[in-house]
PDB file of C-alpha atoms in Angstrom:
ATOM      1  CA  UNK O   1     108.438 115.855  87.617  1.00  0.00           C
ATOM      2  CA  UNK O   2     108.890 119.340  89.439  1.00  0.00           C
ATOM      3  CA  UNK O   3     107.096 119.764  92.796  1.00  0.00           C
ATOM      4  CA  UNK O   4     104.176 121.856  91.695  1.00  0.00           C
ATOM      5  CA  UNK O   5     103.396 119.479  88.982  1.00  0.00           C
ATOM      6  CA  UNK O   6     103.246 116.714  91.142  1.00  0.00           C
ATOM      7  CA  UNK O   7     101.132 118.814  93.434  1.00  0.00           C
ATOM      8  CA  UNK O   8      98.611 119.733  90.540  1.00  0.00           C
ATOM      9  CA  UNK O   9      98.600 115.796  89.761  1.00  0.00           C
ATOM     10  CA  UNK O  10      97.735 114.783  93.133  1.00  0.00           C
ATOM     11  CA  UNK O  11      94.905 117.885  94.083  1.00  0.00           C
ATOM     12  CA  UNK O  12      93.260 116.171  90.752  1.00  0.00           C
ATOM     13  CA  UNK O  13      93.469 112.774  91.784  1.00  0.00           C
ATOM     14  CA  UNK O  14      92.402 113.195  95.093  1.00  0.00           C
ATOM     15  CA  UNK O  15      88.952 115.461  93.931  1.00  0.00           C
ATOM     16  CA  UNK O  16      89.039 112.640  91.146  1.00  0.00           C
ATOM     17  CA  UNK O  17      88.455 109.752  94.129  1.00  0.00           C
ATOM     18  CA  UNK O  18      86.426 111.959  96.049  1.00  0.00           C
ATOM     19  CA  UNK O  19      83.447 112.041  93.148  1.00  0.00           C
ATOM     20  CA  UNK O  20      84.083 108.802  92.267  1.00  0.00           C
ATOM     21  CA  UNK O  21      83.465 107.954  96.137  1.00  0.00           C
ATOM     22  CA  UNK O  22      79.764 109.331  96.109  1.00  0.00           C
ATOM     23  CA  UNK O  23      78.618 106.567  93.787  1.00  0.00           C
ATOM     24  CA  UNK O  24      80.137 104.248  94.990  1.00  0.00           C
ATOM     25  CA  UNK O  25      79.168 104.762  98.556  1.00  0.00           C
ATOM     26  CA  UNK O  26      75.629 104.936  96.553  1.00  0.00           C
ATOM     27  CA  UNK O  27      76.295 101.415  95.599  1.00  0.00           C
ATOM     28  CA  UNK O  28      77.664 100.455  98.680  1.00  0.00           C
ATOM     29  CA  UNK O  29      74.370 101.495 100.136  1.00  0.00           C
ATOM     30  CA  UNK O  30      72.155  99.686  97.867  1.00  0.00           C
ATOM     31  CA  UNK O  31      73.277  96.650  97.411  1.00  0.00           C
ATOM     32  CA  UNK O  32      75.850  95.599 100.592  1.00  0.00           C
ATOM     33  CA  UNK O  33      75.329  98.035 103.996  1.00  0.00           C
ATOM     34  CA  UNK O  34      73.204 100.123 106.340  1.00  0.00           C
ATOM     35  CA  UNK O  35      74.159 103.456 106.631  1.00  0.00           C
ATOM     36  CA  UNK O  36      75.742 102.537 110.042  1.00  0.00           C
ATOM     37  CA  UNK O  37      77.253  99.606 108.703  1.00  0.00           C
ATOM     38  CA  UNK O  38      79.169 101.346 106.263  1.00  0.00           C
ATOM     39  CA  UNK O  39      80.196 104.072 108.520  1.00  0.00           C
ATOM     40  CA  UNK O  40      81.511 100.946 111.216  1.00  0.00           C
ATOM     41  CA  UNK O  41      83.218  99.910 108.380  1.00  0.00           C
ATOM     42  CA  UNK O  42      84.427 102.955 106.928  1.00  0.00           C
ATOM     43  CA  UNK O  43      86.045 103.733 110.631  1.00  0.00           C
ATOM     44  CA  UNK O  44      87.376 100.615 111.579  1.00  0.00           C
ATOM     45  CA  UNK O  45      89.183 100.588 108.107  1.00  0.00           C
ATOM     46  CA  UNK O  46      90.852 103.539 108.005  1.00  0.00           C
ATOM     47  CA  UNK O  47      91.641 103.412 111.743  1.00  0.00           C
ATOM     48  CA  UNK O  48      93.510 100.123 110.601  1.00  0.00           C
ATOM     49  CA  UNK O  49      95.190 101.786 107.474  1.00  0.00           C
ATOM     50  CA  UNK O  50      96.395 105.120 109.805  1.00  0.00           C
ATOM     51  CA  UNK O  51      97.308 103.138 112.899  1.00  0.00           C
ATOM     52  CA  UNK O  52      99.493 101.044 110.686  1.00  0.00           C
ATOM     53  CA  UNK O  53     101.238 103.386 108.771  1.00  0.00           C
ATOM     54  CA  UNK O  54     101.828 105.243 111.447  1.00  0.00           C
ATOM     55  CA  UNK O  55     103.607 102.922 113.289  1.00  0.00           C
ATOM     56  CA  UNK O  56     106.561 103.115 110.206  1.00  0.00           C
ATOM     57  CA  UNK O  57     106.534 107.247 111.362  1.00  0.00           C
ATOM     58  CA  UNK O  58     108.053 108.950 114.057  1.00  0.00           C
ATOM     59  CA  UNK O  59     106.265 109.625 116.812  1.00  0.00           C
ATOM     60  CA  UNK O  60     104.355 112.883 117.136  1.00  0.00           C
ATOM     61  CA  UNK O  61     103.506 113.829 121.010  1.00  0.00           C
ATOM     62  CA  UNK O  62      99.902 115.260 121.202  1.00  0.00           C
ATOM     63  CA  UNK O  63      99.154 117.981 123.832  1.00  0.00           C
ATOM     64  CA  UNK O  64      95.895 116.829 126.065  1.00  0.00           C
ATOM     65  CA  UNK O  65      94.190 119.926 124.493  1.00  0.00           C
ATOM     66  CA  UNK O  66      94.631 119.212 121.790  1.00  0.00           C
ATOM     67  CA  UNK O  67      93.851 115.771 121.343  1.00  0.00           C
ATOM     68  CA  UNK O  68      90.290 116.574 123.069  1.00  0.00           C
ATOM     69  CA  UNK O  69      90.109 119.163 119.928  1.00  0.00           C
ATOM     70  CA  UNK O  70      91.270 116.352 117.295  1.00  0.00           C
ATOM     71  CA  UNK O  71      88.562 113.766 119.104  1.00  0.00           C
ATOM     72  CA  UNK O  72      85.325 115.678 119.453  1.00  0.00           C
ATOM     73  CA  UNK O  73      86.431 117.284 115.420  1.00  0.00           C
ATOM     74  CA  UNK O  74      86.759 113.317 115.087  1.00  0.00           C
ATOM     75  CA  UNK O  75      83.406 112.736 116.528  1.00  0.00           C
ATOM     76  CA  UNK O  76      81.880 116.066 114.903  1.00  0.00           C
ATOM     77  CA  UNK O  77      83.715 116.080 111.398  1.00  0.00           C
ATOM     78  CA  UNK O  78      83.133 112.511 110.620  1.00  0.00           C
ATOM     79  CA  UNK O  79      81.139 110.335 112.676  1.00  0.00           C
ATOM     80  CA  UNK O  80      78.383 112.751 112.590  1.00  0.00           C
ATOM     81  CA  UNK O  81      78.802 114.649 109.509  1.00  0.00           C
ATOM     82  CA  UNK O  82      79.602 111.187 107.402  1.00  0.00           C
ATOM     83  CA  UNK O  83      76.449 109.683 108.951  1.00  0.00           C
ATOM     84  CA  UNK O  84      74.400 112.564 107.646  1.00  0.00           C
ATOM     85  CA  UNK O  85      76.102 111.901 104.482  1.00  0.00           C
ATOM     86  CA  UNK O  86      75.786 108.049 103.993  1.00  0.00           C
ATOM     87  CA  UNK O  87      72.010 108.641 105.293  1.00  0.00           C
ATOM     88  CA  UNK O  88      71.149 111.674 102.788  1.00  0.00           C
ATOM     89  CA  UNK O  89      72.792 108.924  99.991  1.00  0.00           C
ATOM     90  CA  UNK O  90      70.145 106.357 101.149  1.00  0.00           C
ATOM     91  CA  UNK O  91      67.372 109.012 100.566  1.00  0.00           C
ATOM     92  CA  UNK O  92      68.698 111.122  96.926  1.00  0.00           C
ATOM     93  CA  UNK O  93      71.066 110.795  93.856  1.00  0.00           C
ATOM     94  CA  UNK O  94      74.604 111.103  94.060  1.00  0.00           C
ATOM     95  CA  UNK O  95      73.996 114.360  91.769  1.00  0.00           C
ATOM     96  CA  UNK O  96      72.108 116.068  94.074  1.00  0.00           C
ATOM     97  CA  UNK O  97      74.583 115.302  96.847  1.00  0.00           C
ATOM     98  CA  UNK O  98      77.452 115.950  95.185  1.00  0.00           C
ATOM     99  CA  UNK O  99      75.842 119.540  93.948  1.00  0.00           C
ATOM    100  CA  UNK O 100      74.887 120.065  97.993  1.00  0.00           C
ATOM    101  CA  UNK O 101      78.656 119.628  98.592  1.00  0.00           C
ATOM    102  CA  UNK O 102      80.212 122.184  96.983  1.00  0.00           C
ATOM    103  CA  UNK O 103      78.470 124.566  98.631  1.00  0.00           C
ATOM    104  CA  UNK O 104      80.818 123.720 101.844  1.00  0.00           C
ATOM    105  CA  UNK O 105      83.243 127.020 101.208  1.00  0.00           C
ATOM    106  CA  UNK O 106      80.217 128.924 101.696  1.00  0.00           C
ATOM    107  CA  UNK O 107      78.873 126.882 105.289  1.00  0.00           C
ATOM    108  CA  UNK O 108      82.461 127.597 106.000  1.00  0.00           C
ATOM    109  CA  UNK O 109      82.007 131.371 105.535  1.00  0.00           C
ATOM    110  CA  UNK O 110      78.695 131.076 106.886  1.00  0.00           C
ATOM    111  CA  UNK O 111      80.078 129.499 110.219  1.00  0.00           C
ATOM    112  CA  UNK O 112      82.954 131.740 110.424  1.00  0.00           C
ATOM    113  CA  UNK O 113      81.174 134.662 110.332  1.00  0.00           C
ATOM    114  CA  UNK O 114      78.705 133.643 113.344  1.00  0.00           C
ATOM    115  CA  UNK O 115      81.411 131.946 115.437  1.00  0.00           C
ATOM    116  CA  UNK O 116      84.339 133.791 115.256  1.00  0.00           C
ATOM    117  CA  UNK O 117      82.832 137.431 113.376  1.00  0.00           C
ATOM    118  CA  UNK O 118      84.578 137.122 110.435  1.00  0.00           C
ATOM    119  CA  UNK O 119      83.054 139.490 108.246  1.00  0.00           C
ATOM    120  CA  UNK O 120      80.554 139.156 105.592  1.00  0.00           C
ATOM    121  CA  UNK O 121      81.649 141.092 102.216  1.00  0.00           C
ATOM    122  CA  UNK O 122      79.201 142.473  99.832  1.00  0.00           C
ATOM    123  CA  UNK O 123      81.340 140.101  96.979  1.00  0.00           C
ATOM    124  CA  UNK O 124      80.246 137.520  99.204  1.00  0.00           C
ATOM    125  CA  UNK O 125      76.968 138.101 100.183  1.00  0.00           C
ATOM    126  CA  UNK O 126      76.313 137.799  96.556  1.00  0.00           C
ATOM    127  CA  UNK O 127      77.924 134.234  96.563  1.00  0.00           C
ATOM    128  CA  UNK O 128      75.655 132.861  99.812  1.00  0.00           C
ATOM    129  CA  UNK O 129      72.382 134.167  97.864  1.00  0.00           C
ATOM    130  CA  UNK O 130      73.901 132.369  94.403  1.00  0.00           C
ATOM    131  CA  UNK O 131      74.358 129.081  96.331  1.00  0.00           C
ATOM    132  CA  UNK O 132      71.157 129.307  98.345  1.00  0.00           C
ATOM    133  CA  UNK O 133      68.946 129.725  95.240  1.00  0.00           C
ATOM    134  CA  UNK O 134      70.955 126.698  93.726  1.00  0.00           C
ATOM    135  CA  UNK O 135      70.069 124.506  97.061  1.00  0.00           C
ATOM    136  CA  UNK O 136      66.205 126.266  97.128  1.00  0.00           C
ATOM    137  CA  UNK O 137      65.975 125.174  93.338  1.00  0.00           C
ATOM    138  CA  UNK O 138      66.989 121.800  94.031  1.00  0.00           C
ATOM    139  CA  UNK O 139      64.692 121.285  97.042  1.00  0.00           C
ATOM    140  CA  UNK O 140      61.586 122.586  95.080  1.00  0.00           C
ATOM    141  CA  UNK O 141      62.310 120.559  91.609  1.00  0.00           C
ATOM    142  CA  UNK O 142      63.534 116.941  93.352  1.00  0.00           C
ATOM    143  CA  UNK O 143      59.731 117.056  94.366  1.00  0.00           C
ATOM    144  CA  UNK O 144      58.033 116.586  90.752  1.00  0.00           C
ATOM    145  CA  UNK O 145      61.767 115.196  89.351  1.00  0.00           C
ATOM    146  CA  UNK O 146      63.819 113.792  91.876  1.00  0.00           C
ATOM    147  CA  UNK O 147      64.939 110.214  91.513  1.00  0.00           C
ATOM    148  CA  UNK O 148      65.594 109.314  94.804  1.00  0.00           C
ATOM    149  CA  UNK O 149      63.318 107.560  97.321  1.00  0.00           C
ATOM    150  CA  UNK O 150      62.779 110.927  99.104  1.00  0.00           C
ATOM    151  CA  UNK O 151      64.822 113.732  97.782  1.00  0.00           C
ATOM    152  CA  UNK O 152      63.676 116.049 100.274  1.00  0.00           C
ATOM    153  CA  UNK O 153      64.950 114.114 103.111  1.00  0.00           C
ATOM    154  CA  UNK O 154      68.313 113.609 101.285  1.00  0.00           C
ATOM    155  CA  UNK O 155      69.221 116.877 100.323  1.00  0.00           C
ATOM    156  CA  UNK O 156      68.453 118.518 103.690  1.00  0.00           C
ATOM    157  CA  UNK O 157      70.373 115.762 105.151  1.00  0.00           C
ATOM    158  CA  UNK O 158      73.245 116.399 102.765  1.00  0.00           C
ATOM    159  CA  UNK O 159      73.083 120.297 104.126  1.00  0.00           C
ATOM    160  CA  UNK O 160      73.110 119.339 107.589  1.00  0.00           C
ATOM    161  CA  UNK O 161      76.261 117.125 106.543  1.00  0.00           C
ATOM    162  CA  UNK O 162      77.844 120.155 104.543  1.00  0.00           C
ATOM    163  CA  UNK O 163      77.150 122.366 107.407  1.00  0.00           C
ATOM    164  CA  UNK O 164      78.775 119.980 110.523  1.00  0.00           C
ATOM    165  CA  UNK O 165      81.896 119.790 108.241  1.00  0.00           C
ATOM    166  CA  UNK O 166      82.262 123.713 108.327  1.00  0.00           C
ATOM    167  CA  UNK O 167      81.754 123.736 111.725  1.00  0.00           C
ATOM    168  CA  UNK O 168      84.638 121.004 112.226  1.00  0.00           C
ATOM    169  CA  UNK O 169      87.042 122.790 109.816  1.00  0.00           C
ATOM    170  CA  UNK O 170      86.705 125.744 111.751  1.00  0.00           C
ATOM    171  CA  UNK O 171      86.749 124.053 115.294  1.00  0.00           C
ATOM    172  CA  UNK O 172      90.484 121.994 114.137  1.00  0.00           C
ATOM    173  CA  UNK O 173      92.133 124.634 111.929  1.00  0.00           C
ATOM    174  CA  UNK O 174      94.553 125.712 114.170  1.00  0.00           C
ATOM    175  CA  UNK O 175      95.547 121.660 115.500  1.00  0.00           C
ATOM    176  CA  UNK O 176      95.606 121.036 112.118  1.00  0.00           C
ATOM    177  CA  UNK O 177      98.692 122.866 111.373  1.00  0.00           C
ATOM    178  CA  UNK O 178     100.311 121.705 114.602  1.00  0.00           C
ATOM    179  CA  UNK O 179     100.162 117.991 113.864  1.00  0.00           C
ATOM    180  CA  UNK O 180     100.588 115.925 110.533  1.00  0.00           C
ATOM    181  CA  UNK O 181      97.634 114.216 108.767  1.00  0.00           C
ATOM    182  CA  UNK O 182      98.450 110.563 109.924  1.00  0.00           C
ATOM    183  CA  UNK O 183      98.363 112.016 113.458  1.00  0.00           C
ATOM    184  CA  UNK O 184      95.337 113.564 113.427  1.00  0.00           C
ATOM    185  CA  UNK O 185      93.774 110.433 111.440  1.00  0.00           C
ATOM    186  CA  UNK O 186      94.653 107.842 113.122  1.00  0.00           C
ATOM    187  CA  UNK O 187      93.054 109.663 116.023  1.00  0.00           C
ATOM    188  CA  UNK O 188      89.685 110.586 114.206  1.00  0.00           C
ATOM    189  CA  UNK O 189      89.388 107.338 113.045  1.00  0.00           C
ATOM    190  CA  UNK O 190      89.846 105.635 116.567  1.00  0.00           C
ATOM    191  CA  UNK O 191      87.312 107.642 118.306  1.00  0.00           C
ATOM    192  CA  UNK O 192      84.755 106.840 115.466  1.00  0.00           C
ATOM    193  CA  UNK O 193      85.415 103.377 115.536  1.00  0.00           C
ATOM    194  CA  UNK O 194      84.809 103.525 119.195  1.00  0.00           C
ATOM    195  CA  UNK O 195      81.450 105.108 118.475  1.00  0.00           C
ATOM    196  CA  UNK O 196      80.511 103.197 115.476  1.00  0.00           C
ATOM    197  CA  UNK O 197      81.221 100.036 115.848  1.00  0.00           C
ATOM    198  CA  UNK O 198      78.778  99.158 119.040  1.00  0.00           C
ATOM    199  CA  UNK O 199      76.320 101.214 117.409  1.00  0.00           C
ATOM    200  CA  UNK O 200      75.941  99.112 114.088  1.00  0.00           C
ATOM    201  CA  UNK O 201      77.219  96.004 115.528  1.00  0.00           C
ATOM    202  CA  UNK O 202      73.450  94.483 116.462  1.00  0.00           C
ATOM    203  CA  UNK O 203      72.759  94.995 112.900  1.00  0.00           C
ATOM    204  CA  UNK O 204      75.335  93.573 110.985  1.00  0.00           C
ATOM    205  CA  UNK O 205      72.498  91.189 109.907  1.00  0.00           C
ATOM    206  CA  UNK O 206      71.459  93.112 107.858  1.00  0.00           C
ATOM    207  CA  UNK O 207      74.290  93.897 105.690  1.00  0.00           C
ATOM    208  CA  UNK O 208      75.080  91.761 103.130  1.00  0.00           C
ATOM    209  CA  UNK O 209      78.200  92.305 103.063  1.00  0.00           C
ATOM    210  CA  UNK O 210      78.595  90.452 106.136  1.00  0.00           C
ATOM    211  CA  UNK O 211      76.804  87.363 105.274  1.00  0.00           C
ATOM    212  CA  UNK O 212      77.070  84.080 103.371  1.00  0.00           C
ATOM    213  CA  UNK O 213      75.444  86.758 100.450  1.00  0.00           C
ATOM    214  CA  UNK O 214      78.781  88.966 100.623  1.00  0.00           C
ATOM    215  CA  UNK O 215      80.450  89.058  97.180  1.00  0.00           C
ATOM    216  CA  UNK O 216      83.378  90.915  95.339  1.00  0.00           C
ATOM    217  CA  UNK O 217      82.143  93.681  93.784  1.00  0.00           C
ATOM    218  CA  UNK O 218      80.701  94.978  97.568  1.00  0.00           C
ATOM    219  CA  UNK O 219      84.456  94.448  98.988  1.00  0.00           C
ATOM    220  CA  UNK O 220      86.103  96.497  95.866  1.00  0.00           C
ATOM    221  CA  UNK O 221      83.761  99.066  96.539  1.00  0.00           C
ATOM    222  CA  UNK O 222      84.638  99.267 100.340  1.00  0.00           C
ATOM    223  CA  UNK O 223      88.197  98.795  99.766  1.00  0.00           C
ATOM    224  CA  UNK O 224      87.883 101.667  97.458  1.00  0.00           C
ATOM    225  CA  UNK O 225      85.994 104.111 100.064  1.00  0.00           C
ATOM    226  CA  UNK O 226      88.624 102.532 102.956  1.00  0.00           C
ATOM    227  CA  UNK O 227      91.659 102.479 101.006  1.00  0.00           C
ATOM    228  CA  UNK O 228      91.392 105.549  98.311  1.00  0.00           C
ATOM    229  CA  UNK O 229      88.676 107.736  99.152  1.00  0.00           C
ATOM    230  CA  UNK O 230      89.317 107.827 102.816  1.00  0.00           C
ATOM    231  CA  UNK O 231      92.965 107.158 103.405  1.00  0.00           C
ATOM    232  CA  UNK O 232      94.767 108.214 100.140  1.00  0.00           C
ATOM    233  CA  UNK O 233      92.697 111.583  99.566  1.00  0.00           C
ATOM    234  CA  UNK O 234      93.817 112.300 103.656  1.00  0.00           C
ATOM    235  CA  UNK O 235      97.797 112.162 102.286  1.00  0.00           C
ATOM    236  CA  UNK O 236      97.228 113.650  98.733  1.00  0.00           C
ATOM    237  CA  UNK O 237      95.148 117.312 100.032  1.00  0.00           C
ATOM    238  CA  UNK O 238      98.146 118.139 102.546  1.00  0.00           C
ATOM    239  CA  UNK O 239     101.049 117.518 100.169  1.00  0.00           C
ATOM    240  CA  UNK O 240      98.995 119.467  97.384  1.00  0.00           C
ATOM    241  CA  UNK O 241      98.683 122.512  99.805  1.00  0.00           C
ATOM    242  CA  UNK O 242     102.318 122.599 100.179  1.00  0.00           C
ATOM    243  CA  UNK O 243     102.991 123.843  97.303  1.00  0.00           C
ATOM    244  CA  UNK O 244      99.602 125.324  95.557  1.00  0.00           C
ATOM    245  CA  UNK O 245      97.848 128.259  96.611  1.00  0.00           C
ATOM    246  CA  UNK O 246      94.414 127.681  98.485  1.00  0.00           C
ATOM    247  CA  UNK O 247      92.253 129.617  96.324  1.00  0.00           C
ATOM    248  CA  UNK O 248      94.334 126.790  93.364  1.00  0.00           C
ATOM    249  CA  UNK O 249      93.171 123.729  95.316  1.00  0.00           C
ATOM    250  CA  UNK O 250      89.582 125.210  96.072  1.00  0.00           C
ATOM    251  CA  UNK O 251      88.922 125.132  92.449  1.00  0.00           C
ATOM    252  CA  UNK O 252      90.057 121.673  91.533  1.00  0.00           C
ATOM    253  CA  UNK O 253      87.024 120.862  94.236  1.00  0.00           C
ATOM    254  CA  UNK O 254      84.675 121.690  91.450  1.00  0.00           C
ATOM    255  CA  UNK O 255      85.376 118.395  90.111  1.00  0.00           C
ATOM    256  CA  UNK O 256      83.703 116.438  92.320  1.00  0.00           C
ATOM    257  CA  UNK O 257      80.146 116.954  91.373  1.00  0.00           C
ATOM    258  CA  UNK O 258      80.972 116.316  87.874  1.00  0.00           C
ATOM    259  CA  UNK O 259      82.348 113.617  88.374  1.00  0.00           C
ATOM    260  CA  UNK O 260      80.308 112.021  91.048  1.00  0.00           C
ATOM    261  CA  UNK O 261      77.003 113.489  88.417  1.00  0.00           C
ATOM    262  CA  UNK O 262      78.881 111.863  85.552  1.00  0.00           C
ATOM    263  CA  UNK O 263      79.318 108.159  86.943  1.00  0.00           C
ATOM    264  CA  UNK O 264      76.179 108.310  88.863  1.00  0.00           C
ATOM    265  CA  UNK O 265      74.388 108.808  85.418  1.00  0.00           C
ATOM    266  CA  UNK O 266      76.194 106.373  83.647  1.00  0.00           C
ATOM    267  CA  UNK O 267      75.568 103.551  86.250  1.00  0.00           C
ATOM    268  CA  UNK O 268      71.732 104.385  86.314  1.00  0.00           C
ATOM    269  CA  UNK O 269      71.387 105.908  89.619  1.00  0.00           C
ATOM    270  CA  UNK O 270      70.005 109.381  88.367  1.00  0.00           C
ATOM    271  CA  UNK O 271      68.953 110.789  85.282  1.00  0.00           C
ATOM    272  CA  UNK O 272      69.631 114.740  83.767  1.00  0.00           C
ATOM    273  CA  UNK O 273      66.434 116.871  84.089  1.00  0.00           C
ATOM    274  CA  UNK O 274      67.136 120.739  83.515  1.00  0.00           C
ATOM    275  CA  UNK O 275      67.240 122.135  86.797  1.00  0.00           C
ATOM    276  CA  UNK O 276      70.600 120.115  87.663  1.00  0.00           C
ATOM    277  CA  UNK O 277      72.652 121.627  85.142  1.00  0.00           C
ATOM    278  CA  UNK O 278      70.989 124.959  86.438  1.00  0.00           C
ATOM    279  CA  UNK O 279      71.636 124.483  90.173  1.00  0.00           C
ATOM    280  CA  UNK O 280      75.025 123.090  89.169  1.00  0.00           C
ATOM    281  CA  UNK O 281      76.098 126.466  87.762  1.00  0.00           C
ATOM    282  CA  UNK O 282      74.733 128.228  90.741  1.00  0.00           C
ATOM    283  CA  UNK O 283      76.492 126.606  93.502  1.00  0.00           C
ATOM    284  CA  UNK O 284      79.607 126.243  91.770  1.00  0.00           C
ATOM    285  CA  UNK O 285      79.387 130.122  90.639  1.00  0.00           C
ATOM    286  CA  UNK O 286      78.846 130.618  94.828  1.00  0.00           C
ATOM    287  CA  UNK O 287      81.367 128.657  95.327  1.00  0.00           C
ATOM    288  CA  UNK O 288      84.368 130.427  92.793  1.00  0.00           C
ATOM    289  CA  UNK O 289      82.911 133.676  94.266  1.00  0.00           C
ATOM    290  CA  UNK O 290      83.323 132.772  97.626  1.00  0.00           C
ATOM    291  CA  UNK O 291      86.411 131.075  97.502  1.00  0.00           C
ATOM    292  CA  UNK O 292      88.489 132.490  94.513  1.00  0.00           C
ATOM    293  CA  UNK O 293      86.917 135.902  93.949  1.00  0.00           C
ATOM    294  CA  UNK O 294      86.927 137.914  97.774  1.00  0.00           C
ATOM    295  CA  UNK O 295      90.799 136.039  97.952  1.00  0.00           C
ATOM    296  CA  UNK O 296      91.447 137.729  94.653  1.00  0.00           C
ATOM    297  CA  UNK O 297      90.072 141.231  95.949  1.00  0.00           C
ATOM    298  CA  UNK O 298      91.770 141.151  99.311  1.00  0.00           C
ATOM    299  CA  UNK O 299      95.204 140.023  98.657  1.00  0.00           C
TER     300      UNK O 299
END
């Protein structure tokens, strides 16, 4: 198997994991942990998996300014913007999330262009207002056809998620090609499981995943958010973008929300009303145009 084969195989495996990882973490959520506890747990677990491996690497020296940039991303990028997440999956459907989510190439634009000036094409212009009217469609139909417990809450959540991400993209893009993944991890991970642990710690009670209730189905699903959606997408993106194009891997993202809408369906935890499919084609239409499309025109 050539290299860019390889690369194609593991850009779709790794957007494969990723919308299988919103159900599950729906699951998760449901049945075995507090939003908290499954973002101690998430932490703590992938702190494990990067400290470990990393100890089979060589080592990578870290300049102080640059480890303050890969802590407060860690503390930015994940603890917060993973909270919002795990909290906006407690309040709406995994379809609705997942749909929120693409729209992250466009917060990215968004962010650039009022922290660093990058400028704001006509081309995509047209892509913000596409992806807008697919989040403003969403917001006004989850009210008379939503399925979650309050779809409002969740989907706003799930944009204040999308847009914390952008933010840490942009903050970490240059450390990010200084250092290698499994640097930069293990670091991210130890600084939220600093944070997270203490916080969910006095409730641990409450998750029955930590009880005499716990059971195997709850520890497959966090192995699979520890093990696959958190640690094994981390190694698959960066080899992918070795040898693909960006504008290749941005549109192997669009498989997320189908696949995170298709399980979610099939396991009961939303159901298809029209406006999905509708804001569906929106946001992914912002998306290609925002991400694909302006590439296209200025290369």
């Amino acid at each position: 198997m050539n290299k860019k084969l390889q690369a194609h195989s593991a850009i779709f495996l790794a957007n494969t994991i990723f919308g299988l990882g919103v159900p599950v973490t729906k699951l998760l959520l449901d049945e075995w942990v507090t939003p908290m506890g499954y973002m101690a747990s998430r932490s703590l677990g992938a702190c494990i998996v990067f400290w470990a491996i990393a100890a089979f690497l060589p080592k990578e020296k870290v300049e102080r300014k640059d480890l303050i940039t890969i802590l407060f991303g860690g503390l930015l990028g994940f603890v917060v913007s993973q909270t919002l997440t795990a909290w906006s999956l407690d309040y709406t459907s995994p379809v609705y999330f997942s749909l929120i989510a693409t729209l992250t190439p466009v917060a990215v634009m968004l962010c650039a262009a009022l922290t660093i000036g990058e400028k704001i094409t006509p081309m995509k212009s047209l892509g913000v207002l596409l992806g807008i009217a697919g989040a403003v469609l969403m917001v006004l139909m989850s009210q008379s056809m939503g399925s979650g417990k309050n779809d409002l809450i969740g989907i706003v959540l799930a944009i204040l998620s999308v847009l914390t991400w952008a933010i840490y993209l942009i903050i970490t893009r240059n450390v990010a090609s200084k250092y290698s993944p499994v640097t930069q991890m293990k670091y991210v991970f130890l600084i939220s499981a600093i944070v997270t642990v203490p916080i969910a710690w006095p409730e641990l009670s409450a998750n029955a995943l930590y009880t005499p209730a716990w059971g195997w189905d709850g520890v497959a699903e966090m192995a699979f958010i520890v093990i696959g959606a958190t640690a094994l997408g981390f190694f698959l993106i960066p080899f992918a973008m070795k040898y693909l194009q960006a504008t290749t891997v941005s549109i192997y993202t669009n498989l997320q929300p189908v696949i995170a809408s298709f399980v979610a369906i099939l396991l009961g935890q939303d159901v298809i009303t029209w406006d999905k499919p509708v804001a569906g084609a929106l946001v992914l239409i912002s998306a290609y145009i925002v991400t694909v499309v302006t590439e296209k025109k200025n290369s």
